[in-house]
Coordinates of C-alpha atoms (C1' of nucleotides) in Angstrom, one line a residue:
Chain A
X1 CA 28.6 -2.4 20.9
X2 CA 30.6 -3.4 18.0
X3 CA 27.7 -4.5 16.1
X4 CA 26.4 -0.7 16.2
X5 CA 29.6 0.7 15.1
X6 CA 29.9 -1.7 12.3
X7 CA 26.3 -0.9 11.3
X8 CA 27.1 2.7 11.3
X9 CA 30.2 2.1 9.1
X10 CA 27.9 0.6 6.5
X11 CA 25.3 3.0 6.6
X12 CA 26.8 6.2 8.0
X13 CA 24.1 8.6 7.5
X14 CA 21.9 6.9 10.0
X15 CA 22.0 7.5 13.6
X16 CA 20.1 5.4 15.7
X17 CA 18.6 7.2 18.5
X18 CA 18.4 5.6 22.0
X19 CA 20.2 2.6 21.2
X20 CA 19.8 0.5 24.4
X21 CA 19.6 -2.6 22.2
X22 CA 23.1 -4.0 22.0
X23 CA 22.8 -7.5 20.9
X24 CA 22.3 -6.9 17.0
X25 CA 23.7 -9.9 15.6
X26 CA 26.6 -8.7 13.4
X27 CA 25.7 -9.6 9.9
X28 CA 27.3 -12.5 8.5
X29 CA 24.1 -13.8 6.8
X30 CA 23.6 -13.0 3.4
X31 CA 25.2 -14.6 0.0
X32 CA 25.2 -17.8 1.6
X33 CA 23.4 -19.2 -1.4
X34 CA 22.8 -22.8 -0.3
X35 CA 22.0 -24.1 -3.4
X36 CA 19.6 -26.6 -2.3
X37 CA 17.3 -25.6 -5.0
X38 CA 15.0 -28.6 -5.5
X39 CA 15.8 -29.4 -9.1
X40 CA 17.6 -32.3 -8.2
X41 CA 19.2 -34.1 -11.2
X42 CA 19.3 -37.5 -9.3
X43 CA 17.8 -40.5 -10.9
X44 CA 16.1 -41.5 -7.9
X45 CA 14.2 -38.2 -7.5
X46 CA 13.3 -38.0 -10.8
X47 CA 11.7 -41.4 -10.6
X48 CA 10.3 -40.5 -7.4
X49 CA 8.7 -37.8 -9.0
X50 CA 7.3 -39.7 -11.7
X51 CA 5.7 -41.8 -9.3
X52 CA 4.2 -39.5 -7.4
X53 CA 6.7 -38.7 -4.8
X54 CA 7.0 -40.1 -1.3
X55 CA 7.9 -43.6 -2.4
X56 CA 10.6 -46.0 -0.9
X57 CA 13.2 -47.4 -3.2
X58 CA 14.5 -50.9 -2.5
X59 CA 17.6 -51.8 -4.5
X60 CA 19.8 -54.6 -5.0
X61 CA 17.7 -57.1 -3.0
X62 CA 18.1 -59.7 -5.8
X63 CA 22.1 -59.1 -5.2
X64 CA 21.5 -60.0 -1.5
X65 CA 22.9 -56.7 -0.2
X66 CA 21.1 -54.9 2.6
X67 CA 18.1 -53.1 1.1
X68 CA 18.5 -49.4 0.8
X69 CA 15.7 -47.5 1.9
X70 CA 15.3 -44.0 0.4
X71 CA 12.5 -42.2 1.7
X72 CA 11.5 -39.3 -0.5
X73 CA 9.0 -36.5 0.6
X74 CA 7.1 -35.4 -2.5
X75 CA 8.3 -31.9 -3.5
X76 CA 5.3 -29.7 -4.9
X77 CA 5.0 -26.4 -5.4
X78 CA 3.4 -24.5 -2.5
X79 CA 1.2 -22.6 -5.2
X80 CA -0.2 -25.0 -7.4
X81 CA 0.7 -28.3 -5.4
X82 CA 2.2 -29.9 -8.8
X83 CA 5.5 -31.6 -8.5
X84 CA 8.4 -30.8 -10.6
X85 CA 9.1 -27.2 -9.7
X86 CA 8.7 -25.0 -6.7
X87 CA 7.7 -21.3 -6.1
X88 CA 9.1 -18.9 -3.5
X89 CA 12.0 -17.1 -2.7
X90 CA 15.3 -18.1 -3.6
X91 CA 17.5 -15.7 -1.8
X92 CA 16.3 -12.4 -2.7
X93 CA 14.4 -13.3 -5.9
X94 CA 10.9 -14.9 -6.0
X95 CA 10.6 -17.7 -8.4
X96 CA 6.8 -17.6 -9.9
X97 CA 4.9 -20.8 -10.3
X98 CA 4.9 -21.3 -13.9
X99 CA 1.5 -22.7 -13.8
X100 CA 0.0 -19.2 -12.7
X101 CA -0.4 -16.3 -15.0
X102 CA 2.3 -13.6 -14.4
X103 CA 2.1 -11.9 -11.1
X104 CA 2.8 -8.7 -12.7
X105 CA 1.0 -8.4 -15.7
X106 CA -1.6 -11.1 -15.2
X107 CA -1.1 -12.5 -18.9
X108 CA -0.4 -16.3 -19.2
X109 CA 2.5 -17.7 -20.9
X110 CA 5.3 -16.2 -18.9
X111 CA 6.2 -15.5 -15.3
X112 CA 7.0 -12.3 -13.5
X113 CA 10.7 -12.7 -14.0
X114 CA 10.4 -12.6 -17.8
X115 CA 7.5 -10.2 -17.9
X116 CA 8.0 -7.6 -20.5
X117 CA 6.4 -5.1 -18.2
X118 CA 9.2 -5.8 -15.4
X119 CA 12.4 -4.7 -16.9
X120 CA 11.4 -1.9 -19.2
X121 CA 11.8 1.5 -18.2
X122 CA 8.4 2.6 -19.1
X123 CA 6.7 0.0 -16.8
X124 CA 4.7 -1.2 -20.0
X125 CA 2.2 1.6 -21.2
X126 CA -0.8 -0.3 -23.0
X127 CA -1.8 2.5 -25.6
X128 CA -5.6 2.9 -26.1
X129 CA -7.4 4.2 -29.0
X130 CA -7.0 7.6 -30.4
X131 CA -9.0 10.1 -28.7
X132 CA -11.9 11.7 -30.0
X133 CA -10.9 15.4 -30.5
X134 CA -14.2 16.7 -32.2
X135 CA -15.9 16.9 -28.6
X136 CA -16.6 20.9 -28.4
X137 CA -15.8 20.7 -24.9
X138 CA -12.6 19.4 -25.5
X139 CA -12.0 22.4 -27.9
X140 CA -13.0 24.8 -25.2
X141 CA -10.5 22.8 -22.8
X142 CA -7.9 23.2 -25.2
X143 CA -8.2 26.7 -25.8
X144 CA -8.7 27.7 -22.3
X145 CA -7.2 25.7 -19.8
X146 CA -4.5 23.9 -21.5
X147 CA -2.3 26.9 -22.2
X148 CA -2.3 27.4 -18.2
X149 CA -0.5 24.1 -18.0
X150 CA 3.3 24.5 -18.8
X151 CA 4.3 22.9 -21.7
X152 CA 7.6 21.8 -20.4
X153 CA 7.8 19.6 -17.7
X154 CA 9.6 20.6 -14.6
X155 CA 12.6 18.5 -13.7
X156 CA 11.4 16.1 -11.1
X157 CA 12.8 16.4 -7.6
X158 CA 12.6 13.2 -6.2
X159 CA 12.6 12.8 -2.2
X160 CA 14.7 9.7 -2.8
X161 CA 16.6 9.5 1.2
X162 CA 15.3 8.6 4.3
X163 CA 15.4 11.7 6.5
X164 CA 13.8 10.5 9.4
X165 CA 11.5 7.6 10.7
X166 CA 9.5 6.4 13.7
X167 CA 9.8 2.7 13.5
X168 CA 7.1 0.8 14.8
X169 CA 5.1 3.9 15.7
X170 CA 1.8 2.5 15.3
X171 CA 0.8 -0.8 16.8
X172 CA -0.9 -1.9 13.8
X173 CA -0.1 -1.3 10.3
X174 CA -0.6 2.1 9.0
X175 CA -3.8 2.9 6.9
X176 CA -3.6 6.5 5.7
X177 CA -1.7 9.8 5.7
X178 CA -2.3 13.3 5.8
X179 CA 0.0 16.3 5.7
X180 CA -1.1 19.4 7.7
X181 CA -2.6 22.2 5.8
X182 CA -0.4 24.8 6.9
X183 CA 2.2 23.4 9.4
X184 CA 4.9 21.9 7.3
X185 CA 6.2 19.3 9.3
X186 CA 3.1 17.8 10.8
X187 CA 2.2 14.4 9.4
X188 CA -1.3 12.6 10.6
X189 CA -1.4 8.9 10.4
X190 CA -4.2 6.6 10.8
X191 CA -3.8 2.7 11.4
X192 CA -5.7 -0.7 11.4
X193 CA -6.4 -0.3 15.0
X194 CA -8.3 3.0 14.6
X195 CA -5.5 5.2 16.0
X196 CA -4.5 8.5 14.8
X197 CA -1.0 9.6 15.2
X198 CA 0.2 13.4 14.9
X199 CA 4.1 13.5 14.4
X200 CA 6.0 16.6 14.2
X201 CA 9.0 15.1 11.8
X202 CA 10.7 18.4 12.0
X203 CA 11.4 17.8 15.6
X204 CA 11.2 13.9 15.1
X205 CA 10.6 13.1 18.8
X206 CA 7.4 14.9 19.0
X207 CA 4.5 12.9 18.6
X208 CA 1.0 11.9 19.7
X209 CA -1.3 9.2 19.4
X210 CA -4.9 9.3 19.8
X211 CA -6.7 6.1 20.5
X212 CA -9.9 6.9 21.4
X213 CA -11.3 8.2 18.3
X214 CA -12.2 5.0 16.5
X215 CA -12.2 1.5 17.4
X216 CA -11.1 0.1 14.0
X217 CA -9.1 1.1 11.0
X218 CA -9.0 4.5 9.8
X219 CA -9.6 4.9 6.2
X220 CA -9.4 8.7 5.5
X221 CA -8.5 11.8 7.2
X222 CA -9.2 15.5 6.2
X223 CA -8.3 18.7 7.9
X224 CA -11.2 21.1 8.0
X225 CA -11.0 23.8 5.5
X226 CA -11.8 26.5 8.2
X227 CA -10.1 25.3 11.2
X228 CA -6.5 24.0 10.9
X229 CA -6.8 22.2 14.2
X230 CA -9.7 20.1 13.5
X231 CA -9.7 16.9 11.6
X232 CA -12.2 14.6 10.1
X233 CA -11.7 10.8 10.1
X234 CA -13.7 7.9 8.4
X235 CA -13.3 4.7 9.8
X236 CA -14.5 1.1 9.5
X237 CA -16.2 1.6 12.7
X238 CA -19.0 3.5 10.8
X239 CA -18.3 6.7 12.3
X240 CA -16.9 10.0 11.3
X241 CA -14.7 11.5 14.0
X242 CA -14.2 15.5 14.4
X243 CA -11.1 15.9 16.5
X244 CA -9.5 18.8 17.8
X245 CA -5.6 18.0 17.5
X246 CA -4.7 20.4 20.3
X247 CA -6.8 19.2 23.0
X248 CA -7.5 15.5 21.7
X249 CA -11.4 16.1 22.3
X250 CA -13.1 14.2 19.8
X251 CA -17.0 14.3 18.6
X252 CA -18.7 11.8 16.3
X253 CA -20.5 13.3 13.4
X254 CA -22.1 10.4 11.9
X255 CA -22.6 7.1 13.4
X256 CA -23.7 4.4 10.9
X257 CA -24.1 1.8 13.4
X258 CA -26.0 3.1 16.3
X259 CA -27.3 0.0 17.6
X260 CA -24.0 -1.7 17.5
X261 CA -22.8 -5.0 16.3
X262 CA -25.9 -6.8 14.5
X263 CA -23.8 -9.2 12.4
X264 CA -21.3 -8.6 9.7
X265 CA -24.1 -8.4 7.2
X266 CA -25.5 -5.2 8.5
X267 CA -22.2 -3.6 10.1
X268 CA -21.4 -0.5 8.0
X269 CA -17.9 1.0 7.4
X270 CA -16.8 4.2 6.1
X271 CA -14.0 4.3 3.6
X272 CA -13.7 7.2 1.1
X273 CA -14.0 10.7 2.3
X274 CA -13.4 14.2 1.2
X275 CA -14.7 17.8 1.9
X276 CA -16.2 20.1 -0.6
X277 CA -15.7 23.4 1.0
X278 CA -17.6 25.4 -1.8
X279 CA -20.7 23.5 -0.8
X280 CA -19.7 23.2 2.8
X281 CA -20.2 19.5 3.0
X282 CA -18.2 16.5 4.4
X283 CA -18.8 13.5 1.9
X284 CA -18.3 10.0 3.2
X285 CA -19.0 6.6 1.4
X286 CA -19.8 3.3 3.0
X287 CA -19.3 -0.4 2.1
X288 CA -22.8 -0.8 0.8
X289 CA -22.4 1.7 -1.9
X290 CA -23.9 4.7 0.0
X291 CA -22.8 8.2 -0.1
X292 CA -23.2 10.2 3.1
X293 CA -23.3 14.2 3.4
X294 CA -22.8 16.1 6.3
X295 CA -23.2 20.0 6.6
X296 CA -19.9 21.2 7.6
X297 CA -21.2 24.1 9.5
X298 CA -23.7 22.5 11.6
X299 CA -22.1 19.3 11.6
X300 CA -25.3 17.5 10.9
X301 CA -26.1 15.2 8.2
X302 CA -27.8 16.4 5.2
X303 CA -30.3 14.4 3.5
X304 CA -30.6 10.7 2.8
X305 CA -27.7 8.4 1.8
X306 CA -27.3 8.2 -1.9
X307 CA -26.7 5.1 -3.7
X308 CA -23.8 5.9 -5.9
X309 CA -22.1 2.2 -6.4
X310 CA -23.5 -1.2 -6.8
X311 CA -25.7 -1.9 -3.9
X312 CA -23.8 -3.8 -1.3
X313 CA -20.4 -3.0 -2.8
X314 CA -17.8 -1.0 -1.1
X315 CA -17.1 2.6 -2.1
X316 CA -13.5 3.1 -1.8
X317 CA -12.6 6.4 -2.6
X318 CA -14.2 10.1 -3.1
X319 CA -12.4 13.0 -4.4
X320 CA -13.9 16.4 -5.0
X321 CA -12.6 18.5 -7.9
X322 CA -10.3 21.0 -7.1
X323 CA -11.6 23.4 -9.6
X324 CA -15.0 22.5 -10.3
X325 CA -16.8 22.1 -7.0
X326 CA -19.7 20.5 -8.9
X327 CA -17.7 17.6 -9.8
X328 CA -17.1 14.4 -7.5
X329 CA -15.2 11.4 -8.2
X330 CA -15.9 8.0 -6.6
X331 CA -14.6 4.6 -7.2
X332 CA -15.4 1.2 -5.6
X333 CA -15.7 -2.5 -5.4
X334 CA -18.2 -2.8 -8.6
X335 CA -14.9 -2.3 -10.8
X336 CA -16.0 1.3 -11.7
X337 CA -15.1 5.0 -11.1
X338 CA -17.9 7.4 -11.5
X339 CA -18.0 11.1 -12.1
X340 CA -21.0 12.8 -10.5
X341 CA -22.5 16.1 -10.7
X342 CA -23.0 17.4 -7.2
X343 CA -26.5 19.0 -8.3
X344 CA -27.7 15.7 -9.4
X345 CA -26.5 13.4 -7.1
X346 CA -29.0 10.3 -7.5
X347 CA -28.6 6.6 -8.2
X348 CA -27.5 5.8 -11.6
X349 CA -27.4 9.5 -12.7
X350 CA -23.4 9.8 -12.9
X351 CA -21.9 11.9 -15.7
X352 CA -19.6 9.2 -16.5
X353 CA -18.7 5.7 -15.5
X354 CA -15.0 4.6 -15.9
X355 CA -14.9 0.9 -16.4
X356 CA -12.1 -1.1 -14.8
X357 CA -11.2 -4.9 -14.5
X358 CA -11.0 -5.1 -10.8
X359 CA -11.7 -3.1 -7.8
X360 CA -10.7 0.5 -7.8
X361 CA -8.8 1.4 -4.9
X362 CA -8.5 5.1 -5.7
X363 CA -9.6 7.9 -8.1
X364 CA -8.4 11.0 -8.3
X365 CA -8.5 14.4 -10.1
X366 CA -5.3 16.0 -10.9
X367 CA -4.3 18.5 -8.0
X368 CA -4.2 21.8 -10.2
X369 CA -6.4 21.7 -13.1
X370 CA -8.5 19.1 -11.9
X371 CA -9.1 18.0 -15.7
X372 CA -7.1 14.7 -15.3
X373 CA -8.2 11.6 -13.4
X374 CA -5.7 8.8 -12.2
X375 CA -7.0 5.6 -10.8
X376 CA -5.4 2.6 -9.0
X377 CA -6.9 -0.5 -9.9
X378 CA -6.4 -4.1 -8.4
X379 CA -5.7 -5.6 -11.7
X380 CA -2.1 -4.3 -11.4
X381 CA -2.8 -1.3 -13.6
X382 CA -2.7 2.5 -13.1
X383 CA -5.1 4.5 -15.4
X384 CA -4.9 7.9 -16.6
X385 CA -7.6 9.9 -18.3
X386 CA -5.9 13.0 -19.8
X387 CA -9.0 15.1 -19.9
X388 CA -12.4 14.9 -18.5
X389 CA -13.6 16.8 -21.2
X390 CA -12.5 14.4 -23.9
X391 CA -13.8 10.9 -24.7
X392 CA -13.8 8.8 -21.6
X393 CA -14.7 5.6 -22.9
X394 CA -11.2 4.2 -22.6
X395 CA -8.4 5.4 -20.4
X396 CA -5.5 7.5 -22.3
X397 CA -3.2 5.2 -20.7
X398 CA -2.8 2.0 -18.8
X399 CA 0.5 1.6 -16.8
X400 CA 1.4 -2.1 -15.9
X401 CA 2.2 -1.8 -12.0
X402 CA 2.5 -4.2 -9.2
X403 CA -0.2 -3.2 -7.0
X404 CA -2.1 -6.4 -6.0
X405 CA -4.9 -7.1 -3.5
X406 CA -3.6 -8.7 -0.5
X407 CA -5.7 -8.8 2.7
X408 CA -2.8 -8.1 4.9
X409 CA -1.8 -4.9 3.0
X410 CA -3.5 -1.4 3.0
X411 CA -4.7 -1.0 -0.5
X412 CA -2.0 0.7 -2.9
X413 CA -3.0 4.0 -4.2
X414 CA -1.3 6.2 -6.8
X415 CA -1.0 9.7 -5.6
X416 CA -0.5 12.8 -7.7
X417 CA 2.6 15.4 -6.7
X418 CA 0.5 18.3 -5.8
X419 CA 3.5 20.5 -6.6
X420 CA 3.9 19.3 -10.1
X421 CA 2.3 21.8 -12.3
X422 CA 2.4 19.8 -15.3
X423 CA 0.3 17.1 -13.5
X424 CA 2.3 14.3 -14.6
X425 CA 4.3 12.8 -11.6
X426 CA 2.8 10.1 -9.4
X427 CA 3.9 8.0 -6.6
X428 CA 3.1 4.5 -5.8
X429 CA 4.5 1.9 -3.8
X430 CA 5.3 -1.6 -5.3
X431 CA 4.1 -5.1 -4.4
X432 CA 6.7 -7.4 -5.9
X433 CA 10.1 -7.0 -4.8
X434 CA 13.4 -6.8 -6.8
X435 CA 16.9 -8.5 -5.9
X436 CA 18.9 -5.3 -4.9
X437 CA 22.5 -6.8 -4.3
X438 CA 20.9 -9.9 -2.6
X439 CA 18.4 -8.3 -0.6
X440 CA 14.5 -8.2 -1.6
X441 CA 13.4 -4.7 -1.4
X442 CA 9.9 -3.4 -2.6
X443 CA 10.6 0.2 -3.9
X444 CA 8.4 3.1 -4.1
X445 CA 7.8 4.1 -7.8
X446 CA 7.7 7.7 -9.1
X447 CA 6.1 7.5 -12.6
X448 CA 5.6 10.1 -15.2
X449 CA 1.7 9.7 -15.8
X450 CA 1.8 11.4 -19.1
X451 CA 4.1 8.8 -20.7
X452 CA 4.2 6.0 -18.2
X453 CA 7.8 6.4 -17.7
X454 CA 9.2 4.8 -14.5
X455 CA 11.0 8.1 -13.2
X456 CA 12.7 7.0 -10.1
X457 CA 12.5 3.8 -7.6
X458 CA 13.4 4.6 -4.3
X459 CA 14.1 2.3 -1.6
X460 CA 16.0 1.9 1.8
X461 CA 17.8 -1.2 2.8
X462 CA 16.4 -1.0 6.3
X463 CA 12.9 -0.9 4.7
X464 CA 12.2 -4.5 3.8
X465 CA 8.6 -4.1 4.2
X466 CA 6.1 -3.1 1.5
X467 CA 5.2 0.3 1.4
X468 CA 1.6 0.7 0.1
X469 CA 0.6 4.2 1.5
X470 CA 2.6 7.2 0.1
X471 CA 1.8 11.0 0.1
X472 CA 3.9 13.8 -1.5
X473 CA 4.0 16.9 0.5
X474 CA 1.9 19.7 -0.7
X475 CA 4.6 22.4 -0.7
X476 CA 7.9 20.7 0.3
X477 CA 10.0 18.2 -1.5
X478 CA 9.0 15.5 0.9
X479 CA 7.5 12.2 0.8
X480 CA 5.7 10.5 3.5
X481 CA 5.5 6.6 3.8
X482 CA 3.6 4.2 5.7
X483 CA 5.3 0.9 5.8
X484 CA 3.7 -1.8 8.3
X485 CA 3.6 0.2 11.5
X486 CA 6.4 2.6 10.7
X487 CA 6.5 6.2 9.1
X488 CA 9.3 7.5 6.8
X489 CA 9.9 10.9 5.7
X490 CA 11.9 11.1 2.6
X491 CA 13.9 14.0 1.2
X492 CA 16.0 14.6 -1.8
X493 CA 19.5 13.4 -1.5
X494 CA 21.1 16.6 -2.2
X495 CA 19.2 18.7 0.1
X496 CA 19.4 16.0 2.8
X497 CA 23.1 16.4 2.6
X498 CA 23.0 20.1 2.8
X499 CA 21.0 19.6 6.0
X500 CA 23.6 17.3 7.4
X501 CA 26.4 19.4 7.1
X502 CA 25.0 22.0 9.5
X503 CA 22.8 19.8 11.6
X504 CA 23.2 16.4 12.7
X505 CA 22.2 13.2 10.5
X506 CA 19.2 11.4 9.9
X507 CA 17.6 9.9 12.9
X508 CA 15.9 7.0 13.1
X509 CA 13.7 6.5 16.3
X510 CA 12.5 3.2 17.5
X511 CA 9.9 2.5 19.9
X512 CA 8.8 -0.5 21.9
X513 CA 6.3 -3.1 20.0
X514 CA 2.6 -3.2 20.7
X515 CA 2.8 -5.9 23.4
X516 CA 5.0 -3.6 25.8
X517 CA 2.6 -0.8 24.9
X518 CA -0.2 -2.8 26.2
X519 CA 0.8 -2.4 29.8
X520 CA 0.4 1.4 30.0
X521 CA -2.2 2.0 27.3
X522 CA -3.7 4.6 29.2
X523 CA -1.2 7.3 28.9
X524 CA -1.7 7.3 25.1
X525 CA 0.8 9.8 24.2
X526 CA 4.5 9.3 25.1
X527 CA 5.8 6.0 25.2
X528 CA 9.3 7.1 25.3
X529 CA 10.3 4.7 28.5
X530 CA 9.4 1.7 26.4
X531 CA 12.5 0.0 25.3
X532 CA 13.8 0.9 22.0
X533 CA 13.8 -2.0 19.2
X534 CA 16.2 -1.1 16.8
X535 CA 15.0 -2.6 13.3
X536 CA 14.5 -5.8 15.1
X537 CA 13.6 -7.7 12.3
X538 CA 15.5 -8.8 9.3
X539 CA 16.4 -5.4 8.0
X540 CA 18.8 -4.1 10.5
X541 CA 21.8 -5.6 9.4
X542 CA 21.5 -6.0 5.7
X543 CA 24.3 -5.0 3.5
X544 CA 23.2 -3.3 0.6
X545 CA 25.9 -1.4 -1.7
X546 CA 25.5 2.2 -2.8
X547 CA 22.1 2.6 -4.9
X548 CA 20.8 5.6 -6.7
X549 CA 17.2 6.1 -6.8
X550 CA 17.2 8.0 -10.0
X551 CA 19.1 5.7 -12.0
X552 CA 18.8 2.4 -10.2
X553 CA 19.1 -0.6 -12.2
X554 CA 18.0 -3.8 -10.7
X555 CA 20.5 -6.4 -10.3
X556 CA 19.4 -9.4 -12.2
X557 CA 19.9 -12.8 -11.1
Chain B
dA1 C1' 13.4 -21.6 13.1
dA2 C1' 8.9 -23.5 11.2
dA3 C1' 4.3 -22.7 12.5
dA4 C1' 0.6 -20.2 13.8
dT5 C1' -2.4 -16.3 13.6
dA6 C1' -4.0 -12.2 12.9
dT7 C1' -7.6 -11.2 9.9
dG8 C1' -10.6 -8.8 5.8
dC9 C1' -12.4 -9.2 1.9
dC10 C1' -12.5 -10.4 -2.8
dA11 C1' -13.5 -13.8 -6.4
dC12 C1' -16.1 -17.2 -7.3
dC13 C1' -19.8 -20.6 -7.5
Chain C
dT1 C1' -27.7 -13.0 -3.9
dG2 C1' -25.4 -15.2 -0.4
dG3 C1' -22.4 -18.0 1.4
dT4 C1' -17.8 -20.0 1.2
dG5 C1' -13.0 -20.4 0.3
dG6 C1' -8.6 -18.8 -0.8
dC7 C1' -5.3 -16.6 0.9
dC8 C1' -0.8 -16.7 -5.8
dC9 C1' 6.4 -11.9 -3.4
dT10 C1' 2.4 -10.2 4.5
dA11 C1' 4.2 -9.2 9.4
dT12 C1' 4.9 -10.6 13.5
dT13 C1' 4.9 -13.3 17.1
dT14 C1' 5.5 -18.0 19.3

DNA sequence: AAAATATGCCACC
DNA sequence: TGGTGGCCCTATTT
C-alpha cells in the first residue's frame, strides 16, 4: 500500500480507480546508469575487435606462468552487425547505428541524435519553390475564399493533460478513433482484432465493446449523417459494417470476400472510408486499388468498383471535401495522393496526382474551407498544399517528422484540428522518443502547418508506448489518443484544474488483460469484474519531474 | 530477465 | 509481377 501512496505523492492528480493490485514495486529503478557501454578502452578488447572478436588470448606462456585465457564475445551492432559500435537504448536515449541514414530525416552523414531536424523548434521545414500565382482559379480563391479565413491565428488551446483513460481497454492495439457527431463525450474506437468500443469518457466507467462486427482490424469508422446511432465501419475482413450503437445489431453492407479465404493473394481488405452525404454514398477503398460505393439510402452498392490507385496496391485513405461535394481525395501505397472529381470517377482520370516518396498513410482536405491538403507519408514527412487551386506540382511545405512505418504500429496520420478556423493546427504522434529526465517518452506533436512550427509536444510519464492514433474533438478542447491497447482523453491543463477543484481528479481505470478476458468472452460488454492491472508494465512508477507541454525542452544527454 | 511471438506488409530483387 | 526477406526507437507474454 505504501507504494500506492508514494505513487500518488509523485503524481498527485492521478487517482487509480479500483486499485486492487498492491504489489507495485516501489520505484527505485532509474538513474542507475550502469556504465557498461561497450566502448571498452582495454587493449585486449581492441585487439579482439581487430581480430574479429571471439578470440582467446594466451599470454605469458613463454614466461612459464599459467596461461590466461580471455574469452571475448564479439560485440557487434545489432543493426548493421559490424563491430566497433552498438545501437540501441542507453538509458532513455537511443543510440543510432552510424552506418544507417538518420532515422528521422533519412539523410546520410549524421545520426538522429545530431539531426538538424531533431532539435530545432520548427521541426525542419523544407521550403519548396515559389508558387505560381498566375492561375486564374487561384485568383478567384484569393478574392472570394481567402477573406473568410481569419488572417490572425487564434491562440492555440492545447489539450496537454491526461484527463481520463481506459488502460488496456481493447485486447489488441487501437487502430482508429471517431468522436460522436452530437454527443460530446462519446468516443468510438476500433482495434486490430475487429472490435469496436464505445466509451462515454464523461462518465468514464461507461463503455461497451462490440466484438461481433468484424473479424479483423477496423480501419475506419464514420457515423451516419442521417442517424446518430448508426456507424459504418471498414475492416480488413473486407466488409463494411453498419451498426446500431444502441442495440448492437449490425448488418454487412459490403462483403468483398463472399467466398471466404481463398489465399492471401485474393483476400480483399477495406481501408479508407468516407461518406459523401450530398451524393448519398458511402465510399470505401480496398487493398487492390479499387474504390467501392454504396448507396447510403438503399445500402446497396452502386456500380462497379473503380481502379483509383495502382492495380494491386492498397488505398490507405479517402476523404471527401467538406465544401465541394464533387471533390474526393485518396491516397495509397503507390506513393500518390490523388484528387478526383466525383462526376468523373474512372481509372487515370484524377484531377491531380500528388507525388510522394513513400506510402501515403493519409490525405485530408482542410476541415473548414476544404482548400488545403495535409498528407502523412512514410518517408517521415508531413506535406501541406496551401491551396488546391494553386500549382499542385509541389507541396507548399514539407515538415520532417518521425512517423515511420512499423509493422507493429498503426500507421501515423496527421490530423487537422477541426476547430481551428485558420486551418493550421495539426496533431500527430511521434515515433522516436526523447529522453525526458531519464525516461524515454514518445510525445504527441502539435504542429502549425502554416509554418512548420512545433507548437506543443504533449506526453504523460505513464504513457511509455507510442501513440500513433490521435483525433481532436470537433467542438471541445479535447484530444483523444489511442496508444497500444489504451485510450486517453486529454484536456487543457488550466481547464482540467478548474474541473478538479469542483469535482474529483483525473481517473485512470484499468482493466484486465486479454487473456483473462478470454474466459468470459461471451458477455462482451462489461468486464468490470476482471482484476485490475494498474499500469502493469514499466510505465507505472516512472519518476518524471514536472513537465510543461507548451514549452517543453528536451533534456539532452 | 532474455527470448519468443504475434504478425502485416513494404521494399526490393 | 510475384515471391521473399527484413523487421533500422513494438508490445506483451513466457
